[in-house]
Short mmCIF file of C-alpha atoms in Angstrom, two decimals:
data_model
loop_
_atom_site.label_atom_id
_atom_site.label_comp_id
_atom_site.label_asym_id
_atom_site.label_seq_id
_atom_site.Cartn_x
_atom_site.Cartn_y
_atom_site.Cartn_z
CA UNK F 28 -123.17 -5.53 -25.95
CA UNK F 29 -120.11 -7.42 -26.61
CA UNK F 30 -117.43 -5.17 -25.81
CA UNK F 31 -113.93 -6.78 -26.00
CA UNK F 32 -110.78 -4.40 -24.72
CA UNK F 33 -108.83 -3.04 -27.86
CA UNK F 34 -105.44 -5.47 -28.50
CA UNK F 35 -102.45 -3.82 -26.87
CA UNK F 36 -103.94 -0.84 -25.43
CA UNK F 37 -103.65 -1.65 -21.85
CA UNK F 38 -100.59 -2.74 -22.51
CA UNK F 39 -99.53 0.57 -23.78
CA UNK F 40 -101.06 1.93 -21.15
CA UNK F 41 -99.40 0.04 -18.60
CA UNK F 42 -95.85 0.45 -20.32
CA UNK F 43 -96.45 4.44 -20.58
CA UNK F 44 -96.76 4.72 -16.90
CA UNK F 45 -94.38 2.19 -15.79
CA UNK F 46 -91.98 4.42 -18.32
CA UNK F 47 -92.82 7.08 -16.21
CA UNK F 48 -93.23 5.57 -12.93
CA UNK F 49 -89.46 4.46 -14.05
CA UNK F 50 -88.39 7.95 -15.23
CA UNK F 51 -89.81 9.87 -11.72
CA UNK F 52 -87.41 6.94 -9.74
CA UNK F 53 -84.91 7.75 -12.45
CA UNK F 54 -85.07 11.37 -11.20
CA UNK F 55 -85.44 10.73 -7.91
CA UNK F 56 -82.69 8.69 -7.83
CA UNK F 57 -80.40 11.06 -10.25
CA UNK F 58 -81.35 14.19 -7.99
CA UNK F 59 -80.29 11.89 -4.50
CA UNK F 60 -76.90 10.78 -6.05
CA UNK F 61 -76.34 14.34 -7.53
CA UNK F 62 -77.58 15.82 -4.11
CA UNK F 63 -75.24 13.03 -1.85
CA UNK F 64 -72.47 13.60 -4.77
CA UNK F 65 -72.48 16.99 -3.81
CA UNK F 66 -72.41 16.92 0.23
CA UNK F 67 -69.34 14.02 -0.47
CA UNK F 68 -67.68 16.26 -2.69
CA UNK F 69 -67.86 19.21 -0.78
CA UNK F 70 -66.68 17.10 2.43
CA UNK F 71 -63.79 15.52 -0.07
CA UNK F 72 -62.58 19.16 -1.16
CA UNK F 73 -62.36 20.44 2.53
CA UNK F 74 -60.75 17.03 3.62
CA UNK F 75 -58.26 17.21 0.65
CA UNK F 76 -57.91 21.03 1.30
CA UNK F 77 -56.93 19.60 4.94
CA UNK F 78 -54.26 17.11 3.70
CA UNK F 79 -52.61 19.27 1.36
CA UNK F 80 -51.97 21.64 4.17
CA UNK F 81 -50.14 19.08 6.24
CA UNK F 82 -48.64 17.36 3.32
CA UNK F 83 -47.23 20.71 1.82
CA UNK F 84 -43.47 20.28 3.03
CA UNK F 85 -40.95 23.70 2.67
CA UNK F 86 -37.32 22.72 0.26
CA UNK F 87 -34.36 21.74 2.86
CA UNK F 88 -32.51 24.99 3.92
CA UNK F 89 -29.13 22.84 3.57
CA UNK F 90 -27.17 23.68 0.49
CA UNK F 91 -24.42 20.96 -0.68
CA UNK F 92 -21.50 22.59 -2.85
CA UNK F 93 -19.26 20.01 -4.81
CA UNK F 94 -15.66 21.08 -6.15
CA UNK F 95 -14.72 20.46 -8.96
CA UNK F 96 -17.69 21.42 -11.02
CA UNK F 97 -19.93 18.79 -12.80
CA UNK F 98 -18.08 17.87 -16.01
CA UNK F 99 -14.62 19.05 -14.54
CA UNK F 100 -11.04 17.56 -16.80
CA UNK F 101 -7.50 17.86 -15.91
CA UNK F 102 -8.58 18.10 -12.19
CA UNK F 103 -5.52 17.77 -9.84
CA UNK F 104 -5.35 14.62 -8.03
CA UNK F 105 -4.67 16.35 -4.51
CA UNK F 106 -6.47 19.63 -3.07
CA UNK F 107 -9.05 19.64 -5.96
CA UNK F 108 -11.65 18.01 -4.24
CA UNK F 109 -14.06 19.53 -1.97
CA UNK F 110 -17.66 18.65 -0.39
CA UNK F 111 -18.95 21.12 1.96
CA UNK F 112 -22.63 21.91 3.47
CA UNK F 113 -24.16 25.27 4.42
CA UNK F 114 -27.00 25.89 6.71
CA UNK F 115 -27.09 22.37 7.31
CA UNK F 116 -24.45 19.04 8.22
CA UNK F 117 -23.14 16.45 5.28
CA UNK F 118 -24.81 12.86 6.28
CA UNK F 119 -23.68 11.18 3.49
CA UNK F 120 -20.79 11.60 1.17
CA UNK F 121 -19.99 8.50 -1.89
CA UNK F 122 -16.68 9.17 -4.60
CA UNK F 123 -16.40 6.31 -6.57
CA UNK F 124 -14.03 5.87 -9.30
CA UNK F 125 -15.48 4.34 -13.14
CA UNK F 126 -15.29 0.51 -11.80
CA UNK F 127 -17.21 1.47 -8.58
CA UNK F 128 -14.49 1.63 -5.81
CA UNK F 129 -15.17 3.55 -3.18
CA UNK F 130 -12.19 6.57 -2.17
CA UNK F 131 -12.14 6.97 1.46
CA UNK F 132 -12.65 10.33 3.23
CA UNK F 133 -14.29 11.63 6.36
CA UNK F 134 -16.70 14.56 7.41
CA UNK F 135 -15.37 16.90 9.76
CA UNK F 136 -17.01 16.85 13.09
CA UNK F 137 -19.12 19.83 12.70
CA UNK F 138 -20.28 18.18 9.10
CA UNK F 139 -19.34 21.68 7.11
CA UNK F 140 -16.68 19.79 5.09
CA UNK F 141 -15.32 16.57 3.39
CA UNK F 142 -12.21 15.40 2.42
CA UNK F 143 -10.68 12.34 0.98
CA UNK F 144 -8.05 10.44 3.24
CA UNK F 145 -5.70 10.19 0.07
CA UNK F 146 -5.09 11.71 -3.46
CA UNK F 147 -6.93 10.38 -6.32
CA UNK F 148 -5.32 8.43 -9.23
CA UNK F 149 -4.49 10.18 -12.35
CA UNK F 150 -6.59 9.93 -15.16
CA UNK F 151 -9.55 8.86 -13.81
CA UNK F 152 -13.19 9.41 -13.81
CA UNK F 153 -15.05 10.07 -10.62
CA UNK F 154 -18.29 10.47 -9.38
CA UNK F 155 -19.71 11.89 -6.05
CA UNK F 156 -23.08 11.87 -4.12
CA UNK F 157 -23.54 13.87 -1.26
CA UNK F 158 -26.17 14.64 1.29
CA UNK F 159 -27.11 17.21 4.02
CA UNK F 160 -30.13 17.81 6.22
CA UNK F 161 -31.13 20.75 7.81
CA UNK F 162 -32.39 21.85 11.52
CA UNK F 163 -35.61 20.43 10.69
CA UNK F 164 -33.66 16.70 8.74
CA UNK F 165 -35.05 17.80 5.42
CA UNK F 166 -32.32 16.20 3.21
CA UNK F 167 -30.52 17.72 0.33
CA UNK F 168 -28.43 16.27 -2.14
CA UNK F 169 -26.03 17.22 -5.12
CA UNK F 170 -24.17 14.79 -7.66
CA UNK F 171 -21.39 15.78 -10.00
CA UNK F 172 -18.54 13.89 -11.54
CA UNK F 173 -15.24 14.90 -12.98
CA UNK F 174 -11.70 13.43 -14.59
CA UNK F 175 -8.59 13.92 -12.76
CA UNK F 176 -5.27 15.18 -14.93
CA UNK F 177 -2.71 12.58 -17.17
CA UNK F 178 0.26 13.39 -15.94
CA UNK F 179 3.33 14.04 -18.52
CA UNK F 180 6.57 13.52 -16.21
CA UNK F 181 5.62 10.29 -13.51
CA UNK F 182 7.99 7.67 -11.18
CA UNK F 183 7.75 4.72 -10.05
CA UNK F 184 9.26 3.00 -6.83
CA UNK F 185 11.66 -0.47 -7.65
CA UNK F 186 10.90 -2.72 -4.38
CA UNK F 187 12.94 -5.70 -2.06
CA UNK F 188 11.95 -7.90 -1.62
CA UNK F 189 10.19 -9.68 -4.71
CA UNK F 190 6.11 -10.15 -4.26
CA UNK F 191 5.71 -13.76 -2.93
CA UNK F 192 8.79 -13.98 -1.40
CA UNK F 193 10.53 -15.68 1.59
CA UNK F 194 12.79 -13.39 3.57
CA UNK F 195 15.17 -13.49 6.27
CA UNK F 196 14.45 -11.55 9.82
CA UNK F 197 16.71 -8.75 8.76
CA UNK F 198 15.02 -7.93 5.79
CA UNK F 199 13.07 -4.39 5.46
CA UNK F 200 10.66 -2.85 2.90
CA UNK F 201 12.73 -0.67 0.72
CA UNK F 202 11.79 1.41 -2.33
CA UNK F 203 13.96 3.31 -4.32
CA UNK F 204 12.19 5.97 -6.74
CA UNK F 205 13.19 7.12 -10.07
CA UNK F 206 12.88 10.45 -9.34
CA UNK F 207 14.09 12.39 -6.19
CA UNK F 208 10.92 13.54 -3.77
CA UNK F 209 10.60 17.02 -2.82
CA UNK F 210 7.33 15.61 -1.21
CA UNK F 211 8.08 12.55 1.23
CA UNK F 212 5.38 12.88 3.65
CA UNK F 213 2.94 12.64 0.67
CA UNK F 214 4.73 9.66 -0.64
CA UNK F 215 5.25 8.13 2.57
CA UNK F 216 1.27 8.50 3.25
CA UNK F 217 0.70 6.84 -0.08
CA UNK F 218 2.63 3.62 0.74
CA UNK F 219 1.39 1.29 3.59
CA UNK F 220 2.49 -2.18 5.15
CA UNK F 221 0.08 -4.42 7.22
CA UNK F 222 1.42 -7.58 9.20
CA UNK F 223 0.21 -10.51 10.37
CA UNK F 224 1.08 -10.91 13.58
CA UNK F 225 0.65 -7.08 13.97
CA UNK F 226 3.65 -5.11 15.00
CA UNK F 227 4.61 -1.61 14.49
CA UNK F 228 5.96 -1.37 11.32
CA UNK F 229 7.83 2.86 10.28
CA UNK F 230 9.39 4.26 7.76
CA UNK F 231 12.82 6.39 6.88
CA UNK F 232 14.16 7.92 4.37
CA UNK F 233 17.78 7.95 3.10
CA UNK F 234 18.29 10.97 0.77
CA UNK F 235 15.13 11.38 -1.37
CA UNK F 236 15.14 8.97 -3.48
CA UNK F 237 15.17 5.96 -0.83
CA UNK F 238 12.60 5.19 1.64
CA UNK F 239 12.96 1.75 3.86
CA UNK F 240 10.41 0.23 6.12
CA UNK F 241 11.02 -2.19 9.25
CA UNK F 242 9.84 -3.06 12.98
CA UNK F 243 12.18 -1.59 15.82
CA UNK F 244 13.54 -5.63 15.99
CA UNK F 245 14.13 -8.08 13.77
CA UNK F 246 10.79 -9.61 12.80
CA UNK F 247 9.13 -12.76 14.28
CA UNK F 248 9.70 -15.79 12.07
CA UNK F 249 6.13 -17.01 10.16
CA UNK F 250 5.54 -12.94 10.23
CA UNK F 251 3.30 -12.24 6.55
CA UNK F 252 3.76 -8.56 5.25
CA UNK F 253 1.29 -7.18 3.05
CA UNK F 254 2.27 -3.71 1.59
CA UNK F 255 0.42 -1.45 -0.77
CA UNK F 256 2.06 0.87 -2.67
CA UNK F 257 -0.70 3.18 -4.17
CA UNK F 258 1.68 5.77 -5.71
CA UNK F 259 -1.00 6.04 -8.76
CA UNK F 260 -1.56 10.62 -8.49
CA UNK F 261 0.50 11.19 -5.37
CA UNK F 262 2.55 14.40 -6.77
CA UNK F 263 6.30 13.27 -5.52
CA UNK F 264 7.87 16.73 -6.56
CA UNK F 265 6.29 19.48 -8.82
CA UNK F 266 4.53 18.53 -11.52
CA UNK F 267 5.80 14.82 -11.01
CA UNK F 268 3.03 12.17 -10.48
CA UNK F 269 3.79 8.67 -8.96
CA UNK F 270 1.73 6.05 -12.22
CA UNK F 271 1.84 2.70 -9.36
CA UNK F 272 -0.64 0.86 -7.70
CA UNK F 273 0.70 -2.41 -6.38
CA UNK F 274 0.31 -4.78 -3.94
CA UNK F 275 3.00 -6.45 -2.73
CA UNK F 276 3.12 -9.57 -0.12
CA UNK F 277 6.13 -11.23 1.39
CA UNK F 278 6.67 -14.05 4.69
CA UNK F 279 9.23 -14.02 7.05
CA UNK F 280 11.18 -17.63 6.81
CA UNK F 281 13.56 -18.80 10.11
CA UNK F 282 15.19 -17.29 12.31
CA UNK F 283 18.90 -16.93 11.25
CA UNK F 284 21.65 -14.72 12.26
CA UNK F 285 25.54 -15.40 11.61
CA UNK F 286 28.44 -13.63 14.20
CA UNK F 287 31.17 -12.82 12.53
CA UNK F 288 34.19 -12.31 15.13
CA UNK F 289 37.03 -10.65 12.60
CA UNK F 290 39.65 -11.47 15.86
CA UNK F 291 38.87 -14.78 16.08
CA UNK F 292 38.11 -15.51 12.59
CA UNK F 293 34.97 -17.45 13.10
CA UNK F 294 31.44 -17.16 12.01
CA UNK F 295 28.85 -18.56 14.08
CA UNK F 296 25.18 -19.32 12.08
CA UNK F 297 22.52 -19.59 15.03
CA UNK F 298 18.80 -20.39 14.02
CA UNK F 299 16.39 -19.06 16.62
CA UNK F 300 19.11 -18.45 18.99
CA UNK F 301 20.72 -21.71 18.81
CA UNK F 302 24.57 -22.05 17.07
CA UNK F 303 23.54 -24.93 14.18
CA UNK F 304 27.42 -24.38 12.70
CA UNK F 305 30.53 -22.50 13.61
CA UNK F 306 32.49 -21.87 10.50
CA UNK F 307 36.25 -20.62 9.74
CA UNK F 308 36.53 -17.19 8.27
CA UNK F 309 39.18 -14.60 7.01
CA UNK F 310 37.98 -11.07 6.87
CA UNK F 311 39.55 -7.85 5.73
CA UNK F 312 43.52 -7.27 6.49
CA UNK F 313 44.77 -3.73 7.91
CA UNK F 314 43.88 -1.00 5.98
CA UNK F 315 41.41 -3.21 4.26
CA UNK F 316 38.83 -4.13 7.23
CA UNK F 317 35.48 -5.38 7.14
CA UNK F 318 33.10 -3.20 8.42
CA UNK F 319 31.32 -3.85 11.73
CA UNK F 320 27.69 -3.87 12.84
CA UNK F 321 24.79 -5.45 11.36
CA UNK F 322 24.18 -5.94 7.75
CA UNK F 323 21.72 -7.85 5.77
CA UNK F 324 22.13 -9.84 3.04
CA UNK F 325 20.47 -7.79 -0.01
CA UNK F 326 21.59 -10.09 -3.00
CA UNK F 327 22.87 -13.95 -3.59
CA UNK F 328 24.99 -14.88 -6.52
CA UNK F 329 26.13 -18.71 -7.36
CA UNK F 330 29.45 -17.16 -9.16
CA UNK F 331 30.28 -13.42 -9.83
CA UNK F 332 33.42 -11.54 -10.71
CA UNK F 333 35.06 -8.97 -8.62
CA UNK F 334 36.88 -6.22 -9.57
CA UNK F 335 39.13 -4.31 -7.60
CA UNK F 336 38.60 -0.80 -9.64
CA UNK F 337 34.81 -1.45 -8.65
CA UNK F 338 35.19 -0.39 -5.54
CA UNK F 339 37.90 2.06 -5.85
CA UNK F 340 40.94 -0.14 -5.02
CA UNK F 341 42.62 0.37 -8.63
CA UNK F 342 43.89 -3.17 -10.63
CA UNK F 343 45.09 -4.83 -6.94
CA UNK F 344 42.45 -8.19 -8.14
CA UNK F 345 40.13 -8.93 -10.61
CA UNK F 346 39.02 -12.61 -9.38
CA UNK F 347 35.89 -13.65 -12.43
CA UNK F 348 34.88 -16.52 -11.12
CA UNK F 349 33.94 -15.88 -7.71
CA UNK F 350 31.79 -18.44 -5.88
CA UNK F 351 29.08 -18.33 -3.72
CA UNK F 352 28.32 -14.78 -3.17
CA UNK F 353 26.01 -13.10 -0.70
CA UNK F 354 26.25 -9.22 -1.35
CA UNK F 355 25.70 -7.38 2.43
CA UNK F 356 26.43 -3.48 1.50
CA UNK F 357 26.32 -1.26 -1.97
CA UNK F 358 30.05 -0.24 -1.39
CA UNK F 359 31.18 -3.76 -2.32
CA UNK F 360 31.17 -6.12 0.84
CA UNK F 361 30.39 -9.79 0.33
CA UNK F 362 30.78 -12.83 2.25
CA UNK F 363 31.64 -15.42 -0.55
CA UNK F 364 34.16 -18.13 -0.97
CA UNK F 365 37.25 -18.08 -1.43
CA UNK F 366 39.55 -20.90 -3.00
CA UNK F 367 42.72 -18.47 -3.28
CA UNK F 368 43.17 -17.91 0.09
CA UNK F 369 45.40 -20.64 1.73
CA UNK F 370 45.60 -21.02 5.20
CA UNK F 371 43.90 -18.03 6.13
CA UNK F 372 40.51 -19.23 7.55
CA UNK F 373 40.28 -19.61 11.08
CA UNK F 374 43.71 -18.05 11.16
CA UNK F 375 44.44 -14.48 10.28
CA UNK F 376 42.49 -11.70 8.03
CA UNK F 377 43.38 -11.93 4.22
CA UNK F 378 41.03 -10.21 2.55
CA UNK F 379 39.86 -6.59 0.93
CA UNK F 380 37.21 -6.22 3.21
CA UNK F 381 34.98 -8.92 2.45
CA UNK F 382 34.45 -11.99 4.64
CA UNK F 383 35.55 -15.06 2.88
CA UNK F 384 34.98 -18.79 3.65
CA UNK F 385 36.74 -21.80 2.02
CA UNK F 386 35.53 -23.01 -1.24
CA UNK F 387 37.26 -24.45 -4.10
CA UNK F 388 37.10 -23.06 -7.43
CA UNK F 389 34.16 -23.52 -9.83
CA UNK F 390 32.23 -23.87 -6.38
CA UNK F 391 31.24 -27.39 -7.26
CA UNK F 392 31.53 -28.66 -4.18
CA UNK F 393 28.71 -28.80 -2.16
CA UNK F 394 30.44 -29.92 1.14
CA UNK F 395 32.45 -26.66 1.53
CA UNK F 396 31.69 -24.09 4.37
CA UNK F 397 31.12 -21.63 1.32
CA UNK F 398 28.42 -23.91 -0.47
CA UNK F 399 26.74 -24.90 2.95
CA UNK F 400 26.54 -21.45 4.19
CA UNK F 401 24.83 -20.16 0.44
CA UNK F 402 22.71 -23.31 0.42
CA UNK F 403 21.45 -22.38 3.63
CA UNK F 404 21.15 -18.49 3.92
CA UNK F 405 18.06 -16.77 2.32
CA UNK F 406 18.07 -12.98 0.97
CA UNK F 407 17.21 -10.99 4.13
CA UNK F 408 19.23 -12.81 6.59
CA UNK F 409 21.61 -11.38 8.74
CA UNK F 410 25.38 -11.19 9.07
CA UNK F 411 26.50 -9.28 12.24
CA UNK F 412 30.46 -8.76 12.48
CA UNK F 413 32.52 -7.97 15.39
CA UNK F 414 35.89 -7.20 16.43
CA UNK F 415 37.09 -5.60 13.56
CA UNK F 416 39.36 -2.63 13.51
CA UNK F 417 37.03 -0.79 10.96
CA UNK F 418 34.05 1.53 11.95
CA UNK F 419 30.44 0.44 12.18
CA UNK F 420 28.63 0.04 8.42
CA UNK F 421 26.63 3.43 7.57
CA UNK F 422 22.67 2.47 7.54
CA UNK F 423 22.19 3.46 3.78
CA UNK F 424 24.92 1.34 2.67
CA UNK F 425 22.85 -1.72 1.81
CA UNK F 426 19.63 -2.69 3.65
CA UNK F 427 21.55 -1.78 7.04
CA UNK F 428 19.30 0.38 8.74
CA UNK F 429 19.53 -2.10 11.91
CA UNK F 430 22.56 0.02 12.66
CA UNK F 431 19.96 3.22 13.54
CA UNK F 432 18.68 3.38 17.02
CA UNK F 433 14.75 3.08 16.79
CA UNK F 434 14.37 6.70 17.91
CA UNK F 435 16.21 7.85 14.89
CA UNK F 436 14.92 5.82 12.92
CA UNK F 437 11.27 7.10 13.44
CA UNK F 438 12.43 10.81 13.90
#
């Protein structure tokens, strides 16, 4: 008998059991991931139980305070700000002002506190960052920002010399302020002048409204002088804010310092110790002398008038064409030229207490000891007379403090 296998069966056959033979491995395989699933994850879970023990991390004990509080207006610009750390030491402290510059300040030794070195500037917005760690240096930090008061009464200091100037040896740093200071060490603190060569460069004040600045000598020629005024929020008197923040820059030109002898009626002009000229003079007759002692030329003018009620001597002149004029105190004393006065240079003392050269009148005449002594003296310079019968100049009157020993000055 012909018997011929049924088409497909085997094959069904076959397929059935290598669907099963599949499945078991399926199993097999299902039940050793699941089972090796399980060991890893129960290995993972204690490892991860592990980590997240030594990971886990306790807050920083150190708490930063900031004063003013976050949001703060009208905040006085002195006093007002305060950074301090508890149960922990500042690291870090950052106040920066709305176009990112930095204030200056320092933490105190045991790093409880901060303070800024200066006052802020009115009306403007700060912000500040500051961290602390703790025993352990786990860090803490706060940030806060505030606006400082607008000020409704303010002054302002007018300067000598002009920014970008060139100055004679004599000439100091003075301010005087629109308003009189109740405050002057504040003020003072607020104003400071660099130089280049360094020297020591202190201040004094003269009333308070006036404060001058200058080196116990006359400066070295070629010296540069930087000086910032940051008056911007320093309260000057009660409830009086300074609204400046300049920077002003100035050189030192030649050496040049003129001798005045009111006996022999002679000026000598030395540059850097050398006599370049010796020139005739006539200074102030009795009962009208010329002070002595050192005084600096504070103003030059090519032709001024002069008036004797001015300067409390009543209608005795009224000269308005006076030429070449070189102002040396506030009370009135110039050294100019003179084209009324005769014979008197070189020979006896003519004048109202000024120091007068020869000149002729409309000072058009460049070759006269008046025109060559303007043409060649420069705001700052110094004009030292001797010999006369008058007392020594007062150190307010005009930019005279060179009459001040150094120790008073500084005191």
């Amino acid at each position: 008998m012909n018997v011929r296998p049924i088409s497909g069966a085997s094959v069904d056959a076959r397929g059935r059991a290598a669907r099963g033979a599949a499945l078991i491995v399926g199993v097999l395989l299902a039940v050793t991931a699941c089972g090796g699933g399980g060991s890893d994850s129960g290995d993972s879970k204690g490892k991860a139980a592990g980590n997240s023990s030594q990971a886990e991390t306790k807050q920083s004990e150190a708490v930063v305070a900031i004063a003013p509080k976050d949001g703060a207006q009208s905040v006085d610009t002195s006093g007002a700000l305060k950074v301090s750390a508890t149960k922990g030491k500042l690291t870090e402290v950052q106040v920066k002002d709305a176009k990112g510059t930095a204030i200056a300040g320092k933490i105190a030794a045991d790093g409880a506190s901060w303070t800024p070195s200066l006052h802020l500037a009115s009306g403007t917005k700060y912000s500040v960052h500051a961290v602390a760690k703790d025993s352990a240096g786990r860090t803490a930090a706060e940030d806060s920002s505030f606006t400082t008061l607008t000020p409704k009464n303010t002054f302002i200091g007018n300067f000598t010399p002009e920014d970008g100037s060139t100055v004679g040896v004599g000439m100091p740093f003075s301010v005087r302020f629109t308003r009189g200071i109740t405050s002057p060490a504040d003020v003072e603190k607020a104003i400071t002048v660099k130089t280049e060569p360094a020297v020591d460069v202190e201040g004094h004040w003269f009333g308070n409204d006036r404060l001058d600045f200058r080196p116990e000598k006359y400066w070295k020629e070629g010296t540069k002088v930087t000086v910032s005024l940051n008056l911007d929020g320093v309260e000057g008197r009660k409830g009086v804010y300074g609204k400046q923040d300049k920077t002003v820059s100035f050189t030192i030109g030649r050496n040049q310092v003129s001798v005045v002898d009111a006996k022999k009626h002679t000026m000598k002009v030395t540059q850097d110790g050398k006599t370049v000229k010796t020139i005739a003079v006539t200074t102030g007759k009795p009962g009208y002398d010329t002070w002595n002692g050192q005084m600096v030329i504070s103003e030059k003018l090519a032709v001024t008038r002069m008036n004797g009620e001015t300067v409390g001597y009543g209608g005795e002149y009224d000269i308005k064409d006076v030429p070449h004029a070189a102002r040396l105190t506030d009370s009135g004393t110039f050294i100019h030229g003179n084209y009324w006065g005769g014979d008197a240079f070189g020979n006896y003392n003519a004048s109202h207490g000024c120091v007068g050269l020869r000149d002729v009148k409309g000072g058009y005449d460049s070759g006269v000891p008046a025109a060559w002594f303007f043409n060649h003296s420069l705001i700052g310079d110094v004009v030292v007379v001797k010999n006369s019968d008058d007392a020594t100049v007062a150190p307010e009157n005009g930019l005279n403090g060179w009459n001040m020993s150094w120790e008073k000055w500084k005191a």
